[in-house]
mmCIF file of C-alpha atoms and ligand atoms in Angstrom:
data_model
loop_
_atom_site.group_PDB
_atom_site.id
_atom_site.type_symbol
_atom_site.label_atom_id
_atom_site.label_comp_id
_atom_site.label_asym_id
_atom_site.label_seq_id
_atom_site.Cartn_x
_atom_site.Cartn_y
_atom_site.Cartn_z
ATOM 1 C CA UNK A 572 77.168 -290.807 -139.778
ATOM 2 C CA UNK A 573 73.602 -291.943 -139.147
ATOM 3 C CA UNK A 574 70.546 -290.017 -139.065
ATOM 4 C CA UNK A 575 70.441 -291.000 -135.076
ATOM 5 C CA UNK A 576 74.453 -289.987 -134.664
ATOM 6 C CA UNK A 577 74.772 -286.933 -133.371
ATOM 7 C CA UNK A 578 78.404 -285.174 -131.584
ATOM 8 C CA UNK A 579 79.111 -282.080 -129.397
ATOM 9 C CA UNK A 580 82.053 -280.274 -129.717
ATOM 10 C CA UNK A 581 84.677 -278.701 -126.797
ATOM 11 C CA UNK A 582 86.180 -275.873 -127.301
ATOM 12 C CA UNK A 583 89.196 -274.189 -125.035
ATOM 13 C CA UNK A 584 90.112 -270.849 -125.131
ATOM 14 C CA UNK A 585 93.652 -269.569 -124.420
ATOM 15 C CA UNK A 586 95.444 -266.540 -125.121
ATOM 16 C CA UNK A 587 97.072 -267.727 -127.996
ATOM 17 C CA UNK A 588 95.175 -270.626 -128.945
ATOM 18 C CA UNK A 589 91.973 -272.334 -129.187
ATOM 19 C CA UNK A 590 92.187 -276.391 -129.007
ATOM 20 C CA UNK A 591 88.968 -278.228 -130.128
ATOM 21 C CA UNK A 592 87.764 -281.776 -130.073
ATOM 22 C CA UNK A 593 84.915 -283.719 -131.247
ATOM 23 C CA UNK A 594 82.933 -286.283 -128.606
ATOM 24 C CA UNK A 595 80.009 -288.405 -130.209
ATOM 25 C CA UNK A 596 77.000 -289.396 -128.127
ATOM 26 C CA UNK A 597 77.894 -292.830 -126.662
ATOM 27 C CA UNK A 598 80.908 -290.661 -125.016
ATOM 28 C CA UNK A 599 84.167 -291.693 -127.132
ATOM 29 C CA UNK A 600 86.252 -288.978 -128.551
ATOM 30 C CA UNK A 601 86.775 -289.057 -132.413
ATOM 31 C CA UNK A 602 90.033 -286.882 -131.956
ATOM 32 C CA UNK A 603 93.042 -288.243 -130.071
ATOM 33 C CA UNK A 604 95.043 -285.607 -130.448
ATOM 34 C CA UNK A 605 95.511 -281.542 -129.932
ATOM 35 C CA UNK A 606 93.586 -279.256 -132.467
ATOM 36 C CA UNK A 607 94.645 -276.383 -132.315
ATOM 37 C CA UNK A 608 93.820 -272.567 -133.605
ATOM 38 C CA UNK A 609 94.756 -269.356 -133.275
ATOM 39 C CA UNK A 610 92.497 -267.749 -130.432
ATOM 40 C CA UNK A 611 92.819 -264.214 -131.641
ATOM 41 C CA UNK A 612 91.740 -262.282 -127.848
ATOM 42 C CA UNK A 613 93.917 -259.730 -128.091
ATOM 43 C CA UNK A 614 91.864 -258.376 -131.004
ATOM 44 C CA UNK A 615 88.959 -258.078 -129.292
ATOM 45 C CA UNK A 616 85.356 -260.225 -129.163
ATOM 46 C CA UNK A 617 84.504 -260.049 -132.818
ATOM 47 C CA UNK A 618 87.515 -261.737 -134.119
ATOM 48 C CA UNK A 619 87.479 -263.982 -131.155
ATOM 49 C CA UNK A 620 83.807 -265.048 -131.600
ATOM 50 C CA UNK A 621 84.811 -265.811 -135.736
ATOM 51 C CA UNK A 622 88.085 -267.792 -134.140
ATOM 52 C CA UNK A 623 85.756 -269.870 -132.424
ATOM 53 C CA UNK A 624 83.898 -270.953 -134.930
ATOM 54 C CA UNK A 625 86.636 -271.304 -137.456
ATOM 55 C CA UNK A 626 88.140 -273.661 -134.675
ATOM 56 C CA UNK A 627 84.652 -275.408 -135.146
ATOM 57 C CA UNK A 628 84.695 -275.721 -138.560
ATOM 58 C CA UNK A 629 88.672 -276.943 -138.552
ATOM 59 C CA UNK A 630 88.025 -279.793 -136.233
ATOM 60 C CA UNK A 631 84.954 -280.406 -137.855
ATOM 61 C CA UNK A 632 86.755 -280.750 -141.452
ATOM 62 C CA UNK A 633 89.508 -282.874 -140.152
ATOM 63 C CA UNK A 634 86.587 -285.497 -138.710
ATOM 64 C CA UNK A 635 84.760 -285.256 -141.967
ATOM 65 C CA UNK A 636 81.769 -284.529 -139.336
ATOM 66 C CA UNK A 637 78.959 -282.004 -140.932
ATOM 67 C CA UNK A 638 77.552 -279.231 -138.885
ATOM 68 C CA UNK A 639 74.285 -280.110 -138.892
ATOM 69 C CA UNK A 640 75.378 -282.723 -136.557
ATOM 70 C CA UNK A 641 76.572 -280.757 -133.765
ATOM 71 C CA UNK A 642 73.637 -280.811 -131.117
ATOM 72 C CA UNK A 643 75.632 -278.523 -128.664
ATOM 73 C CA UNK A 644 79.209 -276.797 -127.940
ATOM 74 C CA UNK A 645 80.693 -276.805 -124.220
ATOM 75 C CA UNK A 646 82.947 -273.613 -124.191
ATOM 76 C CA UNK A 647 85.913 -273.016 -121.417
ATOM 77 C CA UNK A 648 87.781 -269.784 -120.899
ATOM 78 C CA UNK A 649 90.038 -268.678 -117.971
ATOM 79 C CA UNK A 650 88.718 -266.694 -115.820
ATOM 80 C CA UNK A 651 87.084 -264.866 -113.807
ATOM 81 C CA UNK A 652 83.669 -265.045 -114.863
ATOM 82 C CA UNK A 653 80.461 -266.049 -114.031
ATOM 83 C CA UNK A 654 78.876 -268.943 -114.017
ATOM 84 C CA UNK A 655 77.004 -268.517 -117.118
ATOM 85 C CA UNK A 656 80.266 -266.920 -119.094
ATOM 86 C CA UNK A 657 80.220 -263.287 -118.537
ATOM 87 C CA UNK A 658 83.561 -261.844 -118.533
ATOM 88 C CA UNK A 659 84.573 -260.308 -115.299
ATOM 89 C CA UNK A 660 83.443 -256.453 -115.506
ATOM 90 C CA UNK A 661 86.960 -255.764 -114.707
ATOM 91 C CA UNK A 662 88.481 -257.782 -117.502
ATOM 92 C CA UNK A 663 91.263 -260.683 -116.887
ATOM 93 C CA UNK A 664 94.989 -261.652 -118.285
ATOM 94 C CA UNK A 665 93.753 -262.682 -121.617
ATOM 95 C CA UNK A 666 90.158 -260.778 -121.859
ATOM 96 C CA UNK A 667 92.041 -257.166 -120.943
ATOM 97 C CA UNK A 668 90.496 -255.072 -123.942
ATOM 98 C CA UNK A 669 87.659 -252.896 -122.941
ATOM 99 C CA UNK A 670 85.554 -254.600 -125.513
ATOM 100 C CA UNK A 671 85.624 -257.966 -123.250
ATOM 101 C CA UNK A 672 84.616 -256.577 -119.726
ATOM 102 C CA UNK A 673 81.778 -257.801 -118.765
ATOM 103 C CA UNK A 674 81.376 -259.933 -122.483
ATOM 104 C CA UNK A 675 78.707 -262.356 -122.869
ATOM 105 C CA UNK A 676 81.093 -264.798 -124.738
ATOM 106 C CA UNK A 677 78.500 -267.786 -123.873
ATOM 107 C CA UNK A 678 75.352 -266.463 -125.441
ATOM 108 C CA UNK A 679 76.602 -264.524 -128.354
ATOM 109 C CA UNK A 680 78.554 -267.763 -129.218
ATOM 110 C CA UNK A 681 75.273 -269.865 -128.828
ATOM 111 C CA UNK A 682 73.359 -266.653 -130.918
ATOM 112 C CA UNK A 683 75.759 -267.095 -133.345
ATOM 113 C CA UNK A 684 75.873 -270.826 -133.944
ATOM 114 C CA UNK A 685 71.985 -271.070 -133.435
ATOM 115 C CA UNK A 686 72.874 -274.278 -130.450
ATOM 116 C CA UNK A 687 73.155 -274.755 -127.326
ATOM 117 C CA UNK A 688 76.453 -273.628 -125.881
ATOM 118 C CA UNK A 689 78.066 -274.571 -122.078
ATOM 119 C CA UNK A 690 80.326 -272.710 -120.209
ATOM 120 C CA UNK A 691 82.612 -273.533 -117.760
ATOM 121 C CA UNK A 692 85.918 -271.908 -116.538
ATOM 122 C CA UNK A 693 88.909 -273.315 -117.626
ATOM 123 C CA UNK A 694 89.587 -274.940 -113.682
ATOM 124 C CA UNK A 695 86.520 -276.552 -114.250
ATOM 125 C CA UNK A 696 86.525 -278.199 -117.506
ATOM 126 C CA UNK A 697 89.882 -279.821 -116.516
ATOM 127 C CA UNK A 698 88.418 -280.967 -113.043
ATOM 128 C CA UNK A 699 85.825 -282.612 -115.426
ATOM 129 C CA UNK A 700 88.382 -284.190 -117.711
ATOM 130 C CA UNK A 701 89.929 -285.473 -114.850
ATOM 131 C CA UNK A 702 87.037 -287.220 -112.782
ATOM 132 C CA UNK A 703 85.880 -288.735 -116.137
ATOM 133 C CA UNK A 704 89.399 -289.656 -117.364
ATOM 134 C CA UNK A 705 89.704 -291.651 -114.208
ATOM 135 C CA UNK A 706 86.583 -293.027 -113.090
ATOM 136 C CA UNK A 707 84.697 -293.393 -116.456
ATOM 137 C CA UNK A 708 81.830 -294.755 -116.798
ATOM 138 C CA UNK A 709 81.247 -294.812 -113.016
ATOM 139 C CA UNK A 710 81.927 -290.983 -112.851
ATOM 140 C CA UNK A 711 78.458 -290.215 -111.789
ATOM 141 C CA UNK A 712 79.201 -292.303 -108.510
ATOM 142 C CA UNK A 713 82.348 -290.429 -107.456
ATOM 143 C CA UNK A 714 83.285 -286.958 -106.484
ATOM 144 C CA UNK A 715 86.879 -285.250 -106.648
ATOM 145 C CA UNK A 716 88.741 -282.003 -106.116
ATOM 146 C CA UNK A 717 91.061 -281.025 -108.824
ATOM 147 C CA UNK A 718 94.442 -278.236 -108.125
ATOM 148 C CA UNK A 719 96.054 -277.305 -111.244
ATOM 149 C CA UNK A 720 99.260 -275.537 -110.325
ATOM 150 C CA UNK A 721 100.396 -273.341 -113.295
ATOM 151 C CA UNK A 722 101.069 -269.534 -113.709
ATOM 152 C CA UNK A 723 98.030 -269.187 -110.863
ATOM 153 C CA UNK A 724 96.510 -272.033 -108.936
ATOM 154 C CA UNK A 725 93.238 -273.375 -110.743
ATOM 155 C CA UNK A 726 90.994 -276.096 -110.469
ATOM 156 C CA UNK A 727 87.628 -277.413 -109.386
ATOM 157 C CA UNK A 728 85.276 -280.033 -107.453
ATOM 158 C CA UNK A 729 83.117 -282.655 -109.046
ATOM 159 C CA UNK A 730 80.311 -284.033 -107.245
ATOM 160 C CA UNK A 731 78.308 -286.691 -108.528
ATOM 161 C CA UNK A 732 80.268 -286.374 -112.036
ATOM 162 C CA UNK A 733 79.060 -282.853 -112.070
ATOM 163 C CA UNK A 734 81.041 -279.616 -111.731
ATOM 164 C CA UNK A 735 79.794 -277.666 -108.405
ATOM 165 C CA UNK A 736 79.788 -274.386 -110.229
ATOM 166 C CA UNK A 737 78.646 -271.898 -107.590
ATOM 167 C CA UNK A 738 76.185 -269.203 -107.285
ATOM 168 C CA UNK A 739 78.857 -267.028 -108.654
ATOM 169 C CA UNK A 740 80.352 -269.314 -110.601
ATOM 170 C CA UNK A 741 83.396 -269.606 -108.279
ATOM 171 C CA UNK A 742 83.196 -272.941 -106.576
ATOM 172 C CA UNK A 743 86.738 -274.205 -106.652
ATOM 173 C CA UNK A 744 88.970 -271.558 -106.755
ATOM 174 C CA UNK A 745 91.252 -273.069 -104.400
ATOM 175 C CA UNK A 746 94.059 -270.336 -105.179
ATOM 176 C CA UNK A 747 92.431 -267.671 -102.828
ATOM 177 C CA UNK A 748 91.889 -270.423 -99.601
ATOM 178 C CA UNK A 749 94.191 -269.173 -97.168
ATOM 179 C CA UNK A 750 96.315 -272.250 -95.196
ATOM 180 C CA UNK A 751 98.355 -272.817 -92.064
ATOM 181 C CA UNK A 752 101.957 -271.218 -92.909
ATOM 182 C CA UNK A 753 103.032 -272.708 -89.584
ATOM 183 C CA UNK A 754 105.611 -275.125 -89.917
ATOM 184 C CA UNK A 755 105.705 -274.421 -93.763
ATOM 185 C CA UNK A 756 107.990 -271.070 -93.896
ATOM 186 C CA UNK A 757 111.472 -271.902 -93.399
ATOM 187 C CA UNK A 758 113.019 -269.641 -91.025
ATOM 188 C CA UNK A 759 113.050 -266.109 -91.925
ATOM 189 C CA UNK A 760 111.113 -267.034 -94.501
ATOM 190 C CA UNK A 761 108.236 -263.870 -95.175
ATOM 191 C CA UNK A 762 104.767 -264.714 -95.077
ATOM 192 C CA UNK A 763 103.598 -265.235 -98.563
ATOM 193 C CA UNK A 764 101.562 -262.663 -100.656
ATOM 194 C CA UNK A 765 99.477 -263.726 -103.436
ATOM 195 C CA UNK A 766 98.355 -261.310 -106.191
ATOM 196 C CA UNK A 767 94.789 -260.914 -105.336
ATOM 197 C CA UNK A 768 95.938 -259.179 -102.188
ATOM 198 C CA UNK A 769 95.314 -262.086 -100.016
ATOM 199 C CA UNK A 770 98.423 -263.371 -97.594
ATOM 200 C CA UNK A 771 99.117 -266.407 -97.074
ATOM 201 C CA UNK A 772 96.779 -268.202 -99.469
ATOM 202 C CA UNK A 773 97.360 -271.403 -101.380
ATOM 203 C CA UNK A 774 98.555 -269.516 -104.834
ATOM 204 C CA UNK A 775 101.169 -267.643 -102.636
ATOM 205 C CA UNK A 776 103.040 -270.623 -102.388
ATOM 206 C CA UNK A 777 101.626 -273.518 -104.939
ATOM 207 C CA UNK A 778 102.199 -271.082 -108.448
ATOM 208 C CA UNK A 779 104.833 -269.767 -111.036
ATOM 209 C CA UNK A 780 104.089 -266.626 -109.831
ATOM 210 C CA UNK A 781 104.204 -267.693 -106.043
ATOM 211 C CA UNK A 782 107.562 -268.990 -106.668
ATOM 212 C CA UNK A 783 108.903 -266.466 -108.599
ATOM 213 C CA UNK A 784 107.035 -263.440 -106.087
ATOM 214 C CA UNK A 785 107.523 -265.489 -102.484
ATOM 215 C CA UNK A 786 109.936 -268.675 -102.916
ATOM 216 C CA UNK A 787 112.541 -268.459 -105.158
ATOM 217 C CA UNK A 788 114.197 -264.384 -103.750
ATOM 218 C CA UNK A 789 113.620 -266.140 -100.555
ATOM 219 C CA UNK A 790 115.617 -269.449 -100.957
ATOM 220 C CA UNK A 791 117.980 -267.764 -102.687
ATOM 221 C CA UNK A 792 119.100 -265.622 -99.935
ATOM 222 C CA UNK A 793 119.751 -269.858 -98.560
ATOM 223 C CA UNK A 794 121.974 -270.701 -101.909
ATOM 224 C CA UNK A 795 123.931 -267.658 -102.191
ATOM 225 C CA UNK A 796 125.929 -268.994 -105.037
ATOM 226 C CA UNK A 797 123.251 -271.209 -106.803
ATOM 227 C CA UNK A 798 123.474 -270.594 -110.263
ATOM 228 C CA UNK A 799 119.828 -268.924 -110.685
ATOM 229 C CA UNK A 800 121.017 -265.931 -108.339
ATOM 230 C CA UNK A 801 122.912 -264.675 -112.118
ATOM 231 C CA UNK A 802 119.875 -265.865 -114.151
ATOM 232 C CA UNK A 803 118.729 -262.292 -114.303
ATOM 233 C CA UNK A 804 114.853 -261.176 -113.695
ATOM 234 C CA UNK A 805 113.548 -263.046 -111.335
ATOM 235 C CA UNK A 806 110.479 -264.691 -114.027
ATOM 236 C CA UNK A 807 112.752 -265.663 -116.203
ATOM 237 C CA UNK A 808 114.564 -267.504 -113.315
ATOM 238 C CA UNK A 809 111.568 -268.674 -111.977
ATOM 239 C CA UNK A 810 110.679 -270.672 -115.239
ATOM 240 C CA UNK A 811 114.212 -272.820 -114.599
ATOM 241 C CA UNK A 812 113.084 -274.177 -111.292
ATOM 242 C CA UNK A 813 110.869 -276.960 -112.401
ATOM 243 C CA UNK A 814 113.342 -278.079 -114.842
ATOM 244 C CA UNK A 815 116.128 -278.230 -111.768
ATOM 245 C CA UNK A 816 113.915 -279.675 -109.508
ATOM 246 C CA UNK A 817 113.769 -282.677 -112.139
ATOM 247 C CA UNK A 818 116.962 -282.920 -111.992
ATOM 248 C CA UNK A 819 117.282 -283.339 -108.118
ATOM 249 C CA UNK A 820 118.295 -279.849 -107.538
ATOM 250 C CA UNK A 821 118.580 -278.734 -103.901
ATOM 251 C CA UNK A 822 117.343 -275.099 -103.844
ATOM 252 C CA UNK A 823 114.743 -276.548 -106.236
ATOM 253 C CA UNK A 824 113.073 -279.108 -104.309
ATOM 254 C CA UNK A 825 113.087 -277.057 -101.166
ATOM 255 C CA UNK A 826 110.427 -274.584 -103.500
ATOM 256 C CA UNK A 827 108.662 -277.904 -104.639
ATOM 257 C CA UNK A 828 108.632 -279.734 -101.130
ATOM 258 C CA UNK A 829 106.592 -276.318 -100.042
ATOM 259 C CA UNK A 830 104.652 -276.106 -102.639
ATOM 260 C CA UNK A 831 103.866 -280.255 -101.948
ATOM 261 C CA UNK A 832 102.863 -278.903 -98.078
ATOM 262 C CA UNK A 833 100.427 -276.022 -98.976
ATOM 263 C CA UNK A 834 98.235 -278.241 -101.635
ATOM 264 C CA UNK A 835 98.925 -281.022 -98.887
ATOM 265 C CA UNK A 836 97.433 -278.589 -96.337
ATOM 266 C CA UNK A 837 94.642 -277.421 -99.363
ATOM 267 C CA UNK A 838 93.690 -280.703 -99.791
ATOM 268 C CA UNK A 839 93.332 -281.612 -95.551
ATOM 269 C CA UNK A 840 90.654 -278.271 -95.979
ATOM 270 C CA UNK A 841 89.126 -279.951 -99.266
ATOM 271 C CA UNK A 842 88.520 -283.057 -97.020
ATOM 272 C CA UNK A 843 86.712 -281.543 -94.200
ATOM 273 C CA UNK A 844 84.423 -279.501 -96.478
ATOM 274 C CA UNK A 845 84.183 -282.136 -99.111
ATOM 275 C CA UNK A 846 85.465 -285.750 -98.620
ATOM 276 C CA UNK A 847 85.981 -286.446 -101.820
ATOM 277 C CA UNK A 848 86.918 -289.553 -103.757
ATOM 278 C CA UNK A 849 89.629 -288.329 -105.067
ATOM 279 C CA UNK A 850 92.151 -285.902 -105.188
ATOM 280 C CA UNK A 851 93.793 -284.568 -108.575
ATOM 281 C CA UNK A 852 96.572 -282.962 -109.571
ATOM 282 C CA UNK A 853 97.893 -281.053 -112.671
ATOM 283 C CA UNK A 854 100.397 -278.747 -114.229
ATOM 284 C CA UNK A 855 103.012 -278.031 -115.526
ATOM 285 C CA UNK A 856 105.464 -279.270 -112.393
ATOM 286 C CA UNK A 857 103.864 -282.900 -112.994
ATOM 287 C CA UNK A 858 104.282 -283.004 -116.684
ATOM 288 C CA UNK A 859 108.449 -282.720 -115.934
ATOM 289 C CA UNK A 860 109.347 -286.120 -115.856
ATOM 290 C CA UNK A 861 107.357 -289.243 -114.826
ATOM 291 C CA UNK A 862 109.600 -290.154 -111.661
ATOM 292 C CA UNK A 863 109.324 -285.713 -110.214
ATOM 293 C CA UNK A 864 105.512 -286.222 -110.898
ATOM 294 C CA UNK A 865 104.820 -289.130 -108.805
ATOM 295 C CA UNK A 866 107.779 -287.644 -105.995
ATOM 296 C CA UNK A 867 105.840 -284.312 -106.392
ATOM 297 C CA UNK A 868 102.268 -286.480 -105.877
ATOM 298 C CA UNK A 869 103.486 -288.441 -102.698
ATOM 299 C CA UNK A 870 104.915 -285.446 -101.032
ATOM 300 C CA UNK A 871 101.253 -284.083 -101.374
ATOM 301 C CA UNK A 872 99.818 -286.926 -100.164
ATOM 302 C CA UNK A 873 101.807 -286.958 -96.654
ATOM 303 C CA UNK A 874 101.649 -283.316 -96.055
ATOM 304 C CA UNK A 875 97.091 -284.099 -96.157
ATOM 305 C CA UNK A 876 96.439 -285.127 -93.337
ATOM 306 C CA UNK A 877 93.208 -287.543 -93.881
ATOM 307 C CA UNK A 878 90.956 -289.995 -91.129
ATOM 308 C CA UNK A 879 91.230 -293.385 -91.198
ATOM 309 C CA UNK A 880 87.660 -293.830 -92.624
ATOM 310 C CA UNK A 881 89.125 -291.280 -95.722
ATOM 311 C CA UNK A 882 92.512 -292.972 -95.912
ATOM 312 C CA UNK A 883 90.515 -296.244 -97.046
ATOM 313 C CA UNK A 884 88.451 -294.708 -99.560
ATOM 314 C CA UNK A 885 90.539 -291.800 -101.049
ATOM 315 C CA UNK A 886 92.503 -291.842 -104.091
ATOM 316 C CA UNK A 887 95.372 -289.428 -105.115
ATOM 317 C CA UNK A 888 96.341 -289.145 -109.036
ATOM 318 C CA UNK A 889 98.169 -287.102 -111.417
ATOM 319 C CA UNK A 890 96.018 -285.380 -114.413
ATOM 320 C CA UNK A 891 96.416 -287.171 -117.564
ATOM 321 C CA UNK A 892 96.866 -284.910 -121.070
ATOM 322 C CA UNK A 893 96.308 -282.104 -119.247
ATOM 323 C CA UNK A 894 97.051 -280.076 -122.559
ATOM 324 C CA UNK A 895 93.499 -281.526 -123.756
ATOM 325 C CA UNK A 896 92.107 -281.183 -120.497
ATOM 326 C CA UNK A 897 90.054 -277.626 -121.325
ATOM 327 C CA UNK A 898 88.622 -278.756 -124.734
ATOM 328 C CA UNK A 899 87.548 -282.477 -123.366
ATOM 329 C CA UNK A 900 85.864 -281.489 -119.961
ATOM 330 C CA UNK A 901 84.216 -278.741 -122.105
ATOM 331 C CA UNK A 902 82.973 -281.257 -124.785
ATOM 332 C CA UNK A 903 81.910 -283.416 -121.593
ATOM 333 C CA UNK A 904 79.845 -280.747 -119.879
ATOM 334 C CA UNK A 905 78.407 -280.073 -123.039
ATOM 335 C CA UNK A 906 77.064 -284.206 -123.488
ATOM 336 C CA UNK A 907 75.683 -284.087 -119.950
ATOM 337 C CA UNK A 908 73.608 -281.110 -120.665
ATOM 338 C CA UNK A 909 72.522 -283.082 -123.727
ATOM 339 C CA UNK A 910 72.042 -285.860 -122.014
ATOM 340 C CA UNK A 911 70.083 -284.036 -118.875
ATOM 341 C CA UNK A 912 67.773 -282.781 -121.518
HETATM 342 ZN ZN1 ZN B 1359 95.083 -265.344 -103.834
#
């Protein structure tokens, strides 16, 4: 590398894993695929901290790119926490040790490397990724909302190319925004209950854990003799849905059609707040097979219910790689506060 060359890195931390990736300063990525370390939470900040930067040195190794050429690290992490990566004083699914409530895992990461480090929550370094992944170079001229359905419902807005962080660092969490269950619920059908204690929120339906909590004991009392009524604990059953509804399963796209109508409905919310460019989504129910994640994307496009003026402007899209998603929005934030400099 020259003198003038220079990279950051993007890191993404999971409970199992870290993935890393390498982005030089004209904005192309010298990794193409996953890089991936053991994240080492569960033992606590310390180790985690030395994971991180033996994820570092591991990406940096297979790159042949020195240290000294790092000018900055963007960091993501589920959350919650705050804007400037403190863990949640109350701990989270992966940060649960006592050691990590209320953890500074931004600065003492940035104390410990001696550069600048970024932080964003994991929602928000894939909204990132996606904005960039599809607008490019014109990213600064777009904005976009981003709903990641996995175990919870994540996610994030861009504005201007920029993630709209929040004062709390909470912008985004489009999980906990309650929507219109009328005309939804089958019926019978309880009102959903997510597991922050809200009802009827967007999680509650569009989740693993919605399905396997509000959808699937419900629509099974429709399919009396489907063959996940024997599957045994309902999470385990849960986890077979996606994989059914792929394969044009009846009880299974009744739980996806739903799920299609709440982000549907999120998304009609998203466009009276927001009016974004473009609407994203990601997860795991997209990733099935091409065909389910385009039938999954239109359903979600004609349950939001969009002006005229919107419909001519607005673009729906499935997230690319989302597996890389966390790492590369990271490694983007991480340029742009470079860049900003
Ligand atoms: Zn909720």
């Amino acid at each position: 590398m020259t003198p003038s060359s220079w990279v950051v890195v993007g890191l993404d931390n999971g409970g199992t894993s870290n993935s890393a990736t390498l982005l030089d300063n004209s904005g192309h990525f010298l990794v193409d695929r996953l890089v991936e370390s053991p994240s080492r939470v569960s033992e606590g900040p310390e180790v985690a901290i030395d994971a991180l930067t033996e994820a570092i040195d591991q990406v940096l190794r297979l790159t042949g790119v020195t240290r000294d050429s790092v000018r900055a690290v963007g960091l993501d992490t589920p959350g919650p926490a705050s804007a400037d990566g403190v863990i949640s004083s109350k701990g989270s699914t992966n940060f649960s040790q006592v050691g990590w409530h209320g953890f500074r895992i931004r600065a003492v990461l940035e104390d410990r490397l001696g550069i600048p480090v970024v932080y964003n929550n994991d929602g928000n370094a894939a909204a990132l990724w996606a904005h960039h992944e599809h607008f490019r170079s014109e990213g600064p001229l777009y904005s976009s909302v981003s709903a990641i359905v996995g175990t919870g419902l994540g996610g994030g807005v861009i504005e201007a190319g920029r993630v709209i962080r929040g004062a709390a660092g909470m912008a985004g969490e489009f999980g906990h925004v309650h929507i219109p269950m009328e005309g939804l619920l089958a019926d019978g059908q309880p009102v959903p209950v997510c597991q922050c204690g809200f009802v009827a929120d967007a999680e509650s339906v569009a989740s693993l854990t919605g399905i396997e909590r509000n959808l699937l004991p419900y629509w099974l009392t429709r399919f009396p003799d489907h063959a996940l009524a024997g599957a045994g604990a309902m999470g385990e059953a849960a986890k077979l849905v996606r994989g059914l509804g792929d394969g044009g399963d009846e009880l299974a796209l009744k739980i996806f059609d739903q799920q299609a109508m709440a982000l549907g409905r999120l998304f009609t919310i998203a466009s009276n707040f927001l009016d974004p460019s473009a609407y994203f989504v990601g997860g795991g129910v997209v990733e099935a097979s091409p065909m389910f994640g385009e039938w999954f994307l239109a359903r979600i496009r004609a349950h939001t219910s969009l002006r005229e003026e919107q419909l001519e402007v607005a673009t729906f899209a499935l997230i690319p790689d989302l597996d890389m998603a966390g790492a590369r929005g990271a490694a983007l934030a991480a340029l742009d506060a470079v860049d900003g400099r």
